[in-house]
Amino acid sequence: VRSIIDPAASLNRSGPWESSGTIPNWMKDYFAWHKEQLQRGFKRDGNNNKYLVISCLDAVQHCGGLADRFKPLPLYVMIASLTRRVLLIHWDSPCALKEYLVPPEGGFDWRVPKELE
């Protein structure tokens, strides 16, 4: 897989994933780019970012179990990388995922910020 993320982003890669020998370089590049986009902040006006939001909300039924939702995550990362979108996950059903699965410090932060909810 070739990422369309700027190769210069790989120069700024830093995070818990960087030392992994199993995570492909395109994914490391995406994680670095994603982190940079989050650091820029979220603004409803003047922000050129596009988002890929994976959701399972209380009003929606039949989202599947956790395994059904977690298995395609690498595919979602690939799609976000290839389309240059910030990947965010918003799962409230059956409970808020952000309350139980907290990203590691400096790691891939997939949570939808309050500014975008």
Backbone as XML, in Angstrom:
<?xml version="1.0"?>
<chain id="A" units="angstrom">
  <residue number="1" name="VAL">
    <atom name="N" x="0.847" y="-1.177" z="0.000"/>
    <atom name="CA" x="0.000" y="0.000" z="0.000"/>
    <atom name="C" x="0.888" y="1.234" z="0.000"/>
  </residue>
  <residue number="2" name="ARG">
    <atom name="N" x="0.611" y="2.141" z="-0.898"/>
    <atom name="CA" x="1.329" y="3.404" z="-0.921"/>
    <atom name="C" x="0.425" y="4.469" z="-0.345"/>
  </residue>
  <residue number="3" name="SER">
    <atom name="N" x="0.936" y="5.192" z="0.605"/>
    <atom name="CA" x="0.157" y="6.242" z="1.238"/>
    <atom name="C" x="0.270" y="7.521" z="0.429"/>
  </residue>
  <residue number="4" name="ILE">
    <atom name="N" x="-0.787" y="8.323" z="0.406"/>
    <atom name="CA" x="-0.697" y="9.637" z="-0.210"/>
    <atom name="C" x="-0.324" y="10.692" z="0.824"/>
  </residue>
  <residue number="5" name="ILE">
    <atom name="N" x="-0.075" y="10.235" z="2.048"/>
    <atom name="CA" x="0.365" y="11.145" z="3.100"/>
    <atom name="C" x="1.759" y="11.619" z="2.748"/>
  </residue>
  <residue number="6" name="ASP">
    <atom name="N" x="2.038" y="12.870" z="2.993"/>
    <atom name="CA" x="3.327" y="13.470" z="2.682"/>
    <atom name="C" x="4.467" y="12.664" z="3.294"/>
  </residue>
  <residue number="7" name="PRO">
    <atom name="N" x="5.433" y="12.219" z="2.471"/>
    <atom name="CA" x="6.554" y="11.455" z="3.012"/>
    <atom name="C" x="7.354" y="12.230" z="4.061"/>
  </residue>
  <residue number="8" name="ALA">
    <atom name="N" x="7.278" y="13.563" z="4.031"/>
    <atom name="CA" x="7.980" y="14.350" z="5.046"/>
    <atom name="C" x="7.421" y="14.074" z="6.436"/>
  </residue>
  <residue number="9" name="ALA">
    <atom name="N" x="6.173" y="13.609" z="6.490"/>
    <atom name="CA" x="5.571" y="13.282" z="7.789"/>
    <atom name="C" x="6.350" y="12.175" z="8.472"/>
  </residue>
  <residue number="10" name="SER">
    <atom name="N" x="6.941" y="11.291" z="7.674"/>
    <atom name="CA" x="7.688" y="10.188" z="8.276"/>
    <atom name="C" x="8.918" y="10.690" z="9.017"/>
  </residue>
  <residue number="11" name="LEU">
    <atom name="N" x="9.400" y="11.887" z="8.655"/>
    <atom name="CA" x="10.538" y="12.456" z="9.372"/>
    <atom name="C" x="10.135" y="12.902" z="10.764"/>
  </residue>
  <residue number="12" name="ASN">
    <atom name="N" x="8.855" y="13.214" z="10.942"/>
    <atom name="CA" x="8.352" y="13.706" z="12.219"/>
    <atom name="C" x="7.648" y="12.621" z="13.016"/>
  </residue>
  <residue number="13" name="ARG">
    <atom name="N" x="7.841" y="11.379" z="12.622"/>
    <atom name="CA" x="7.152" y="10.289" z="13.313"/>
    <atom name="C" x="7.669" y="10.162" z="14.735"/>
  </residue>
  <residue number="14" name="SER">
    <atom name="N" x="6.739" y="10.162" z="15.644"/>
    <atom name="CA" x="7.074" y="9.866" z="17.031"/>
    <atom name="C" x="5.817" y="9.342" z="17.691"/>
  </residue>
  <residue number="15" name="GLY">
    <atom name="N" x="5.961" y="8.264" z="18.364"/>
    <atom name="CA" x="4.826" y="7.671" z="19.038"/>
    <atom name="C" x="5.169" y="6.259" z="19.439"/>
  </residue>
  <residue number="16" name="PRO">
    <atom name="N" x="4.299" y="5.644" z="20.207"/>
    <atom name="CA" x="4.568" y="4.294" z="20.698"/>
    <atom name="C" x="4.652" y="3.264" z="19.579"/>
  </residue>
  <residue number="17" name="TRP">
    <atom name="N" x="4.101" y="3.560" z="18.411"/>
    <atom name="CA" x="4.105" y="2.623" z="17.287"/>
    <atom name="C" x="5.431" y="2.629" z="16.539"/>
  </residue>
  <residue number="18" name="GLU">
    <atom name="N" x="6.241" y="3.676" z="16.691"/>
    <atom name="CA" x="7.433" y="3.860" z="15.868"/>
    <atom name="C" x="8.434" y="2.718" z="15.974"/>
  </residue>
  <residue number="19" name="SER">
    <atom name="N" x="8.602" y="2.153" z="17.150"/>
    <atom name="CA" x="9.593" y="1.093" z="17.321"/>
    <atom name="C" x="9.062" y="-0.284" z="16.916"/>
  </residue>
  <residue number="20" name="SER">
    <atom name="N" x="7.807" y="-0.355" z="16.531"/>
    <atom name="CA" x="7.217" y="-1.642" z="16.150"/>
    <atom name="C" x="7.798" y="-2.135" z="14.828"/>
  </residue>
  <residue number="21" name="GLY">
    <atom name="N" x="8.148" y="-3.400" z="14.809"/>
    <atom name="CA" x="8.625" y="-4.010" z="13.580"/>
    <atom name="C" x="7.495" y="-4.638" z="12.788"/>
  </residue>
  <residue number="22" name="THR">
    <atom name="N" x="6.297" y="-4.668" z="13.349"/>
    <atom name="CA" x="5.170" y="-5.307" z="12.657"/>
    <atom name="C" x="4.215" y="-4.314" z="12.010"/>
  </residue>
  <residue number="23" name="ILE">
    <atom name="N" x="4.239" y="-3.065" z="12.428"/>
    <atom name="CA" x="3.362" y="-2.056" z="11.829"/>
    <atom name="C" x="4.025" y="-1.546" z="10.553"/>
  </residue>
  <residue number="24" name="PRO">
    <atom name="N" x="3.327" y="-1.608" z="9.418"/>
    <atom name="CA" x="3.933" y="-1.171" z="8.153"/>
    <atom name="C" x="4.230" y="0.328" z="8.143"/>
  </residue>
  <residue number="25" name="ASN">
    <atom name="N" x="5.206" y="0.724" z="7.336"/>
    <atom name="CA" x="5.619" y="2.126" z="7.282"/>
    <atom name="C" x="4.497" y="3.052" z="6.851"/>
  </residue>
  <residue number="26" name="TRP">
    <atom name="N" x="3.626" y="2.618" z="5.909"/>
    <atom name="CA" x="2.537" y="3.488" z="5.475"/>
    <atom name="C" x="1.613" y="3.807" z="6.647"/>
  </residue>
  <residue number="27" name="MET">
    <atom name="N" x="1.444" y="2.841" z="7.560"/>
    <atom name="CA" x="0.580" y="3.055" z="8.710"/>
    <atom name="C" x="1.263" y="4.001" z="9.708"/>
  </residue>
  <residue number="28" name="LYS">
    <atom name="N" x="2.565" y="3.839" z="9.887"/>
    <atom name="CA" x="3.310" y="4.754" z="10.763"/>
    <atom name="C" x="3.240" y="6.177" z="10.212"/>
  </residue>
  <residue number="29" name="ASP">
    <atom name="N" x="3.369" y="6.318" z="8.877"/>
    <atom name="CA" x="3.250" y="7.641" z="8.252"/>
    <atom name="C" x="1.870" y="8.233" z="8.504"/>
  </residue>
  <residue number="30" name="TYR">
    <atom name="N" x="0.844" y="7.391" z="8.388"/>
    <atom name="CA" x="-0.515" y="7.883" z="8.624"/>
    <atom name="C" x="-0.688" y="8.311" z="10.080"/>
  </residue>
  <residue number="31" name="PHE">
    <atom name="N" x="-0.212" y="7.518" z="11.011"/>
    <atom name="CA" x="-0.346" y="7.870" z="12.423"/>
    <atom name="C" x="0.327" y="9.204" z="12.717"/>
  </residue>
  <residue number="32" name="ALA">
    <atom name="N" x="1.508" y="9.443" z="12.122"/>
    <atom name="CA" x="2.216" y="10.713" z="12.331"/>
    <atom name="C" x="1.404" y="11.870" z="11.736"/>
  </residue>
  <residue number="33" name="TRP">
    <atom name="N" x="0.871" y="11.667" z="10.528"/>
    <atom name="CA" x="0.061" y="12.698" z="9.885"/>
    <atom name="C" x="-1.207" y="12.976" z="10.692"/>
  </residue>
  <residue number="34" name="HIS">
    <atom name="N" x="-1.862" y="11.916" z="11.162"/>
    <atom name="CA" x="-3.077" y="12.029" z="11.967"/>
    <atom name="C" x="-2.798" y="12.840" z="13.230"/>
  </residue>
  <residue number="35" name="LYS">
    <atom name="N" x="-1.699" y="12.530" z="13.896"/>
    <atom name="CA" x="-1.319" y="13.240" z="15.118"/>
    <atom name="C" x="-1.093" y="14.726" z="14.826"/>
  </residue>
  <residue number="36" name="GLU">
    <atom name="N" x="-0.452" y="15.015" z="13.701"/>
    <atom name="CA" x="-0.201" y="16.412" z="13.310"/>
    <atom name="C" x="-1.523" y="17.145" z="13.075"/>
  </residue>
  <residue number="37" name="GLN">
    <atom name="N" x="-2.476" y="16.482" z="12.428"/>
    <atom name="CA" x="-3.776" y="17.112" z="12.176"/>
    <atom name="C" x="-4.505" y="17.397" z="13.484"/>
  </residue>
  <residue number="38" name="LEU">
    <atom name="N" x="-4.429" y="16.478" z="14.439"/>
    <atom name="CA" x="-5.079" y="16.697" z="15.734"/>
    <atom name="C" x="-4.435" y="17.854" z="16.486"/>
  </residue>
  <residue number="39" name="GLN">
    <atom name="N" x="-3.111" y="17.986" z="16.365"/>
    <atom name="CA" x="-2.419" y="19.075" z="17.053"/>
    <atom name="C" x="-2.797" y="20.433" z="16.474"/>
  </residue>
  <residue number="40" name="ARG">
    <atom name="N" x="-3.179" y="20.465" z="15.219"/>
    <atom name="CA" x="-3.612" y="21.724" z="14.595"/>
    <atom name="C" x="-4.951" y="22.182" z="15.148"/>
  </residue>
  <residue number="41" name="GLY">
    <atom name="N" x="-5.712" y="21.265" z="15.689"/>
    <atom name="CA" x="-7.004" y="21.607" z="16.273"/>
    <atom name="C" x="-8.132" y="21.461" z="15.281"/>
  </residue>
  <residue number="42" name="PHE">
    <atom name="N" x="-9.329" y="21.524" z="15.818"/>
    <atom name="CA" x="-10.535" y="21.363" z="15.016"/>
    <atom name="C" x="-11.284" y="22.670" z="14.983"/>
  </residue>
  <residue number="43" name="LYS">
    <atom name="N" x="-11.545" y="23.148" z="13.783"/>
    <atom name="CA" x="-12.328" y="24.358" z="13.610"/>
    <atom name="C" x="-13.380" y="24.066" z="12.563"/>
  </residue>
  <residue number="44" name="ARG">
    <atom name="N" x="-14.577" y="24.487" z="12.826"/>
    <atom name="CA" x="-15.651" y="24.242" z="11.858"/>
    <atom name="C" x="-15.450" y="25.076" z="10.597"/>
  </residue>
  <residue number="45" name="ASP">
    <atom name="N" x="-14.864" y="26.258" z="10.719"/>
    <atom name="CA" x="-14.613" y="27.114" z="9.558"/>
    <atom name="C" x="-13.110" y="27.204" z="9.331"/>
  </residue>
  <residue number="46" name="GLY">
    <atom name="N" x="-12.707" y="27.130" z="8.100"/>
    <atom name="CA" x="-11.298" y="27.304" z="7.769"/>
    <atom name="C" x="-10.444" y="26.061" z="7.933"/>
  </residue>
  <residue number="47" name="ASN">
    <atom name="N" x="-11.041" y="24.943" z="8.300"/>
    <atom name="CA" x="-10.284" y="23.708" z="8.451"/>
    <atom name="C" x="-10.512" y="22.873" z="7.202"/>
  </residue>
  <residue number="48" name="ASN">
    <atom name="N" x="-9.446" y="22.554" z="6.504"/>
    <atom name="CA" x="-9.569" y="21.809" z="5.256"/>
    <atom name="C" x="-9.557" y="20.306" z="5.461"/>
  </residue>
  <residue number="49" name="ASN">
    <atom name="N" x="-9.511" y="19.850" z="6.699"/>
    <atom name="CA" x="-9.487" y="18.412" z="6.948"/>
    <atom name="C" x="-10.808" y="17.774" z="6.570"/>
  </residue>
  <residue number="50" name="LYS">
    <atom name="N" x="-10.677" y="16.540" z="6.096"/>
    <atom name="CA" x="-11.844" y="15.697" z="5.884"/>
    <atom name="C" x="-11.729" y="14.570" z="6.892"/>
  </residue>
  <residue number="51" name="TYR">
    <atom name="N" x="-12.860" y="13.995" z="7.249"/>
    <atom name="CA" x="-12.893" y="13.003" z="8.310"/>
    <atom name="C" x="-13.548" y="11.716" z="7.840"/>
  </residue>
  <residue number="52" name="LEU">
    <atom name="N" x="-13.096" y="10.632" z="8.410"/>
    <atom name="CA" x="-13.748" y="9.336" z="8.272"/>
    <atom name="C" x="-14.167" y="8.967" z="9.682"/>
  </residue>
  <residue number="53" name="VAL">
    <atom name="N" x="-15.467" y="9.019" z="9.949"/>
    <atom name="CA" x="-15.975" y="8.761" z="11.289"/>
    <atom name="C" x="-16.703" y="7.421" z="11.277"/>
  </residue>
  <residue number="54" name="ILE">
    <atom name="N" x="-16.225" y="6.504" z="12.086"/>
    <atom name="CA" x="-16.861" y="5.202" z="12.254"/>
    <atom name="C" x="-17.746" y="5.326" z="13.491"/>
  </residue>
  <residue number="55" name="SER">
    <atom name="N" x="-19.033" y="5.042" z="13.332"/>
    <atom name="CA" x="-19.933" y="5.270" z="14.462"/>
    <atom name="C" x="-20.839" y="4.074" z="14.731"/>
  </residue>
  <residue number="56" name="CYS">
    <atom name="N" x="-21.216" y="3.966" z="15.990"/>
    <atom name="CA" x="-22.249" y="3.055" z="16.451"/>
    <atom name="C" x="-22.920" y="3.778" z="17.610"/>
  </residue>
  <residue number="57" name="LEU">
    <atom name="N" x="-24.084" y="4.318" z="17.334"/>
    <atom name="CA" x="-24.766" y="5.163" z="18.308"/>
    <atom name="C" x="-25.952" y="4.426" z="18.914"/>
  </residue>
  <residue number="58" name="ASP">
    <atom name="N" x="-26.425" y="4.951" z="20.032"/>
    <atom name="CA" x="-27.552" y="4.327" z="20.734"/>
    <atom name="C" x="-28.766" y="4.132" z="19.833"/>
  </residue>
  <residue number="59" name="ALA">
    <atom name="N" x="-29.001" y="5.078" z="18.925"/>
    <atom name="CA" x="-30.187" y="5.002" z="18.076"/>
    <atom name="C" x="-30.057" y="3.934" z="16.992"/>
  </residue>
  <residue number="60" name="VAL">
    <atom name="N" x="-28.846" y="3.487" z="16.728"/>
    <atom name="CA" x="-28.610" y="2.490" z="15.675"/>
    <atom name="C" x="-28.548" y="1.104" z="16.312"/>
  </residue>
  <residue number="61" name="GLN">
    <atom name="N" x="-29.238" y="0.167" z="15.710"/>
    <atom name="CA" x="-29.207" y="-1.198" z="16.230"/>
    <atom name="C" x="-28.351" y="-2.056" z="15.310"/>
  </residue>
  <residue number="62" name="HIS">
    <atom name="N" x="-27.948" y="-3.185" z="15.818"/>
    <atom name="CA" x="-27.219" y="-4.187" z="15.046"/>
    <atom name="C" x="-25.847" y="-3.706" z="14.566"/>
  </residue>
  <residue number="63" name="CYS">
    <atom name="N" x="-25.076" y="-3.116" z="15.443"/>
    <atom name="CA" x="-23.708" y="-2.729" z="15.096"/>
    <atom name="C" x="-22.775" y="-3.932" z="15.167"/>
  </residue>
  <residue number="64" name="GLY">
    <atom name="N" x="-23.237" y="-5.010" z="15.743"/>
    <atom name="CA" x="-22.399" y="-6.189" z="15.924"/>
    <atom name="C" x="-21.704" y="-6.134" z="17.263"/>
  </residue>
  <residue number="65" name="GLY">
    <atom name="N" x="-20.954" y="-7.175" z="17.560"/>
    <atom name="CA" x="-20.191" y="-7.223" z="18.798"/>
    <atom name="C" x="-18.855" y="-6.505" z="18.639"/>
  </residue>
  <residue number="66" name="LEU">
    <atom name="N" x="-18.067" y="-6.517" z="19.695"/>
    <atom name="CA" x="-16.772" y="-5.827" z="19.636"/>
    <atom name="C" x="-15.870" y="-6.401" z="18.559"/>
  </residue>
  <residue number="67" name="ALA">
    <atom name="N" x="-15.832" y="-7.730" z="18.416"/>
    <atom name="CA" x="-14.982" y="-8.333" z="17.386"/>
    <atom name="C" x="-15.418" y="-7.883" z="15.995"/>
  </residue>
  <residue number="68" name="ASP">
    <atom name="N" x="-16.726" y="-7.799" z="15.761"/>
    <atom name="CA" x="-17.235" y="-7.344" z="14.463"/>
    <atom name="C" x="-16.811" y="-5.910" z="14.174"/>
  </residue>
  <residue number="69" name="ARG">
    <atom name="N" x="-16.685" y="-5.124" z="15.217"/>
    <atom name="CA" x="-16.312" y="-3.716" z="15.029"/>
    <atom name="C" x="-14.803" y="-3.515" z="14.967"/>
  </residue>
  <residue number="70" name="PHE">
    <atom name="N" x="-14.042" y="-4.321" z="15.712"/>
    <atom name="CA" x="-12.588" y="-4.143" z="15.745"/>
    <atom name="C" x="-11.877" y="-4.760" z="14.548"/>
  </residue>
  <residue number="71" name="LYS">
    <atom name="N" x="-12.386" y="-5.850" z="14.007"/>
    <atom name="CA" x="-11.697" y="-6.529" z="12.892"/>
    <atom name="C" x="-11.408" y="-5.615" z="11.708"/>
  </residue>
  <residue number="72" name="PRO">
    <atom name="N" x="-12.337" y="-4.758" z="11.293"/>
    <atom name="CA" x="-12.048" y="-3.926" z="10.113"/>
    <atom name="C" x="-11.220" y="-2.668" z="10.404"/>
  </residue>
  <residue number="73" name="LEU">
    <atom name="N" x="-10.782" y="-2.446" z="11.635"/>
    <atom name="CA" x="-10.039" y="-1.213" z="11.943"/>
    <atom name="C" x="-8.802" y="-1.016" z="11.064"/>
  </residue>
  <residue number="74" name="PRO">
    <atom name="N" x="-7.985" y="-2.041" z="10.801"/>
    <atom name="CA" x="-6.853" y="-1.807" z="9.890"/>
    <atom name="C" x="-7.306" y="-1.336" z="8.499"/>
  </residue>
  <residue number="75" name="LEU">
    <atom name="N" x="-8.435" y="-1.842" z="8.016"/>
    <atom name="CA" x="-8.976" y="-1.392" z="6.736"/>
    <atom name="C" x="-9.383" y="0.078" z="6.820"/>
  </residue>
  <residue number="76" name="TYR">
    <atom name="N" x="-10.006" y="0.467" z="7.924"/>
    <atom name="CA" x="-10.391" y="1.871" z="8.090"/>
    <atom name="C" x="-9.164" y="2.778" z="8.099"/>
  </residue>
  <residue number="77" name="VAL">
    <atom name="N" x="-8.088" y="2.324" z="8.736"/>
    <atom name="CA" x="-6.845" y="3.115" z="8.740"/>
    <atom name="C" x="-6.325" y="3.243" z="7.317"/>
  </residue>
  <residue number="78" name="MET">
    <atom name="N" x="-6.379" y="2.158" z="6.543"/>
    <atom name="CA" x="-5.912" y="2.202" z="5.160"/>
    <atom name="C" x="-6.761" y="3.167" z="4.332"/>
  </residue>
  <residue number="79" name="ILE">
    <atom name="N" x="-8.069" y="3.096" z="4.477"/>
    <atom name="CA" x="-8.955" y="3.990" z="3.727"/>
    <atom name="C" x="-8.685" y="5.444" z="4.115"/>
  </residue>
  <residue number="80" name="ALA">
    <atom name="N" x="-8.538" y="5.700" z="5.409"/>
    <atom name="CA" x="-8.249" y="7.065" z="5.872"/>
    <atom name="C" x="-6.921" y="7.553" z="5.300"/>
  </residue>
  <residue number="81" name="SER">
    <atom name="N" x="-5.932" y="6.683" z="5.258"/>
    <atom name="CA" x="-4.629" y="7.052" z="4.717"/>
    <atom name="C" x="-4.714" y="7.353" z="3.225"/>
  </residue>
  <residue number="82" name="LEU">
    <atom name="N" x="-5.359" y="6.473" z="2.479"/>
    <atom name="CA" x="-5.437" y="6.636" z="1.025"/>
    <atom name="C" x="-6.295" y="7.820" z="0.606"/>
  </residue>
  <residue number="83" name="THR">
    <atom name="N" x="-7.274" y="8.194" z="1.440"/>
    <atom name="CA" x="-8.153" y="9.319" z="1.109"/>
    <atom name="C" x="-7.780" y="10.589" z="1.868"/>
  </residue>
  <residue number="84" name="ARG">
    <atom name="N" x="-6.714" y="10.504" z="2.633"/>
    <atom name="CA" x="-6.212" y="11.645" z="3.417"/>
    <atom name="C" x="-7.311" y="12.231" z="4.307"/>
  </residue>
  <residue number="85" name="ARG">
    <atom name="N" x="-7.842" y="11.357" z="5.147"/>
    <atom name="CA" x="-8.885" y="11.752" z="6.094"/>
    <atom name="C" x="-8.444" y="11.421" z="7.508"/>
  </residue>
  <residue number="86" name="VAL">
    <atom name="N" x="-8.911" y="12.208" z="8.439"/>
    <atom name="CA" x="-8.639" y="11.964" z="9.849"/>
    <atom name="C" x="-9.647" y="10.919" z="10.329"/>
  </residue>
  <residue number="87" name="LEU">
    <atom name="N" x="-9.137" y="9.778" z="10.797"/>
    <atom name="CA" x="-10.006" y="8.694" z="11.263"/>
    <atom name="C" x="-10.420" y="8.944" z="12.705"/>
  </residue>
  <residue number="88" name="LEU">
    <atom name="N" x="-11.732" y="8.931" z="12.916"/>
    <atom name="CA" x="-12.294" y="9.103" z="14.254"/>
    <atom name="C" x="-13.326" y="8.009" z="14.484"/>
  </residue>
  <residue number="89" name="ILE">
    <atom name="N" x="-13.461" y="7.593" z="15.726"/>
    <atom name="CA" x="-14.414" y="6.547" z="16.075"/>
    <atom name="C" x="-15.359" y="7.078" z="17.147"/>
  </residue>
  <residue number="90" name="HIS">
    <atom name="N" x="-16.663" y="6.922" z="16.900"/>
    <atom name="CA" x="-17.682" y="7.388" z="17.847"/>
    <atom name="C" x="-18.641" y="6.234" z="18.130"/>
  </residue>
  <residue number="91" name="TRP">
    <atom name="N" x="-18.366" y="5.497" z="19.169"/>
    <atom name="CA" x="-19.210" y="4.363" z="19.562"/>
    <atom name="C" x="-19.833" y="4.652" z="20.916"/>
  </residue>
  <residue number="92" name="ASP">
    <atom name="N" x="-21.139" y="4.726" z="20.945"/>
    <atom name="CA" x="-21.865" y="4.934" z="22.204"/>
    <atom name="C" x="-22.698" y="3.731" z="22.593"/>
  </residue>
  <residue number="93" name="SER">
    <atom name="N" x="-22.767" y="2.759" z="21.703"/>
    <atom name="CA" x="-23.614" y="1.607" z="21.976"/>
    <atom name="C" x="-22.771" y="0.339" z="22.058"/>
  </residue>
  <residue number="94" name="PRO">
    <atom name="N" x="-22.911" y="-0.477" z="23.060"/>
    <atom name="CA" x="-23.838" y="-0.373" z="24.186"/>
    <atom name="C" x="-23.345" y="0.588" z="25.262"/>
  </residue>
  <residue number="95" name="CYS">
    <atom name="N" x="-22.088" y="1.053" z="25.157"/>
    <atom name="CA" x="-21.553" y="2.041" z="26.095"/>
    <atom name="C" x="-20.521" y="2.871" z="25.344"/>
  </residue>
  <residue number="96" name="ALA">
    <atom name="N" x="-20.141" y="3.983" z="25.934"/>
    <atom name="CA" x="-19.177" y="4.872" z="25.288"/>
    <atom name="C" x="-17.785" y="4.233" z="25.290"/>
  </residue>
  <residue number="97" name="LEU">
    <atom name="N" x="-17.288" y="3.891" z="24.112"/>
    <atom name="CA" x="-15.980" y="3.246" z="23.986"/>
    <atom name="C" x="-14.866" y="4.111" z="24.574"/>
  </residue>
  <residue number="98" name="LYS">
    <atom name="N" x="-14.995" y="5.442" z="24.427"/>
    <atom name="CA" x="-13.949" y="6.344" z="24.911"/>
    <atom name="C" x="-13.785" y="6.296" z="26.430"/>
  </residue>
  <residue number="99" name="GLU">
    <atom name="N" x="-14.759" y="5.728" z="27.127"/>
    <atom name="CA" x="-14.657" y="5.576" z="28.577"/>
    <atom name="C" x="-13.822" y="4.358" z="28.977"/>
  </residue>
  <residue number="100" name="TYR">
    <atom name="N" x="-13.654" y="3.416" z="28.041"/>
    <atom name="CA" x="-12.983" y="2.151" z="28.367"/>
    <atom name="C" x="-11.698" y="1.904" z="27.591"/>
  </residue>
  <residue number="101" name="LEU">
    <atom name="N" x="-11.589" y="2.448" z="26.401"/>
    <atom name="CA" x="-10.408" y="2.249" z="25.573"/>
    <atom name="C" x="-9.759" y="3.607" z="25.344"/>
  </residue>
  <residue number="102" name="VAL">
    <atom name="N" x="-8.809" y="3.940" z="26.195"/>
    <atom name="CA" x="-8.174" y="5.252" z="26.152"/>
    <atom name="C" x="-6.859" y="5.138" z="25.387"/>
  </residue>
  <residue number="103" name="PRO">
    <atom name="N" x="-6.641" y="6.006" z="24.391"/>
    <atom name="CA" x="-5.387" y="5.949" z="23.642"/>
    <atom name="C" x="-4.186" y="6.183" z="24.563"/>
  </residue>
  <residue number="104" name="PRO">
    <atom name="N" x="-3.061" y="5.508" z="24.285"/>
    <atom name="CA" x="-1.875" y="5.745" z="25.103"/>
    <atom name="C" x="-1.344" y="7.159" z="24.874"/>
  </residue>
  <residue number="105" name="GLU">
    <atom name="N" x="-0.650" y="7.680" z="25.848"/>
    <atom name="CA" x="-0.091" y="9.020" z="25.720"/>
    <atom name="C" x="0.810" y="9.086" z="24.491"/>
  </residue>
  <residue number="106" name="GLY">
    <atom name="N" x="0.542" y="10.050" z="23.621"/>
    <atom name="CA" x="1.315" y="10.204" z="22.396"/>
    <atom name="C" x="0.926" y="9.224" z="21.308"/>
  </residue>
  <residue number="107" name="GLY">
    <atom name="N" x="-0.069" y="8.369" z="21.575"/>
    <atom name="CA" x="-0.492" y="7.350" z="20.616"/>
    <atom name="C" x="-1.586" y="7.832" z="19.694"/>
  </residue>
  <residue number="108" name="PHE">
    <atom name="N" x="-2.120" y="6.922" z="18.935"/>
    <atom name="CA" x="-3.167" y="7.194" z="17.959"/>
    <atom name="C" x="-4.464" y="7.548" z="18.690"/>
  </residue>
  <residue number="109" name="ASP">
    <atom name="N" x="-4.876" y="8.802" z="18.590"/>
    <atom name="CA" x="-6.080" y="9.264" z="19.278"/>
    <atom name="C" x="-7.247" y="9.263" z="18.293"/>
  </residue>
  <residue number="110" name="TRP">
    <atom name="N" x="-8.120" y="8.326" z="18.441"/>
    <atom name="CA" x="-9.226" y="8.083" z="17.529"/>
    <atom name="C" x="-10.529" y="8.734" z="18.001"/>
  </residue>
  <residue number="111" name="ARG">
    <atom name="N" x="-10.527" y="9.352" z="19.195"/>
    <atom name="CA" x="-11.753" y="9.884" z="19.788"/>
    <atom name="C" x="-12.234" y="11.138" z="19.055"/>
  </residue>
  <residue number="112" name="VAL">
    <atom name="N" x="-13.557" y="11.272" z="18.948"/>
    <atom name="CA" x="-14.145" y="12.459" z="18.334"/>
    <atom name="C" x="-14.074" y="13.586" z="19.356"/>
  </residue>
  <residue number="113" name="PRO">
    <atom name="N" x="-13.409" y="14.693" z="19.017"/>
    <atom name="CA" x="-13.324" y="15.797" z="19.973"/>
    <atom name="C" x="-14.679" y="16.473" z="20.166"/>
  </residue>
  <residue number="114" name="LYS">
    <atom name="N" x="-14.847" y="17.071" z="21.318"/>
    <atom name="CA" x="-16.112" y="17.736" z="21.643"/>
    <atom name="C" x="-16.502" y="18.767" z="20.597"/>
  </residue>
  <residue number="115" name="GLU">
    <atom name="N" x="-15.495" y="19.437" z="20.001"/>
    <atom name="CA" x="-15.775" y="20.460" z="19.000"/>
    <atom name="C" x="-16.497" y="19.907" z="17.780"/>
  </residue>
  <residue number="116" name="LEU">
    <atom name="N" x="-16.396" y="18.612" z="17.544"/>
    <atom name="CA" x="-17.021" y="18.016" z="16.353"/>
    <atom name="C" x="-18.257" y="17.190" z="16.663"/>
  </residue>
  <residue number="117" name="GLU">
    <atom name="N" x="-18.559" y="17.000" z="17.931"/>
    <atom name="CA" x="-19.733" y="16.175" z="18.268"/>
    <atom name="C" x="-21.025" y="16.878" z="17.926"/>
  </residue>
</chain>
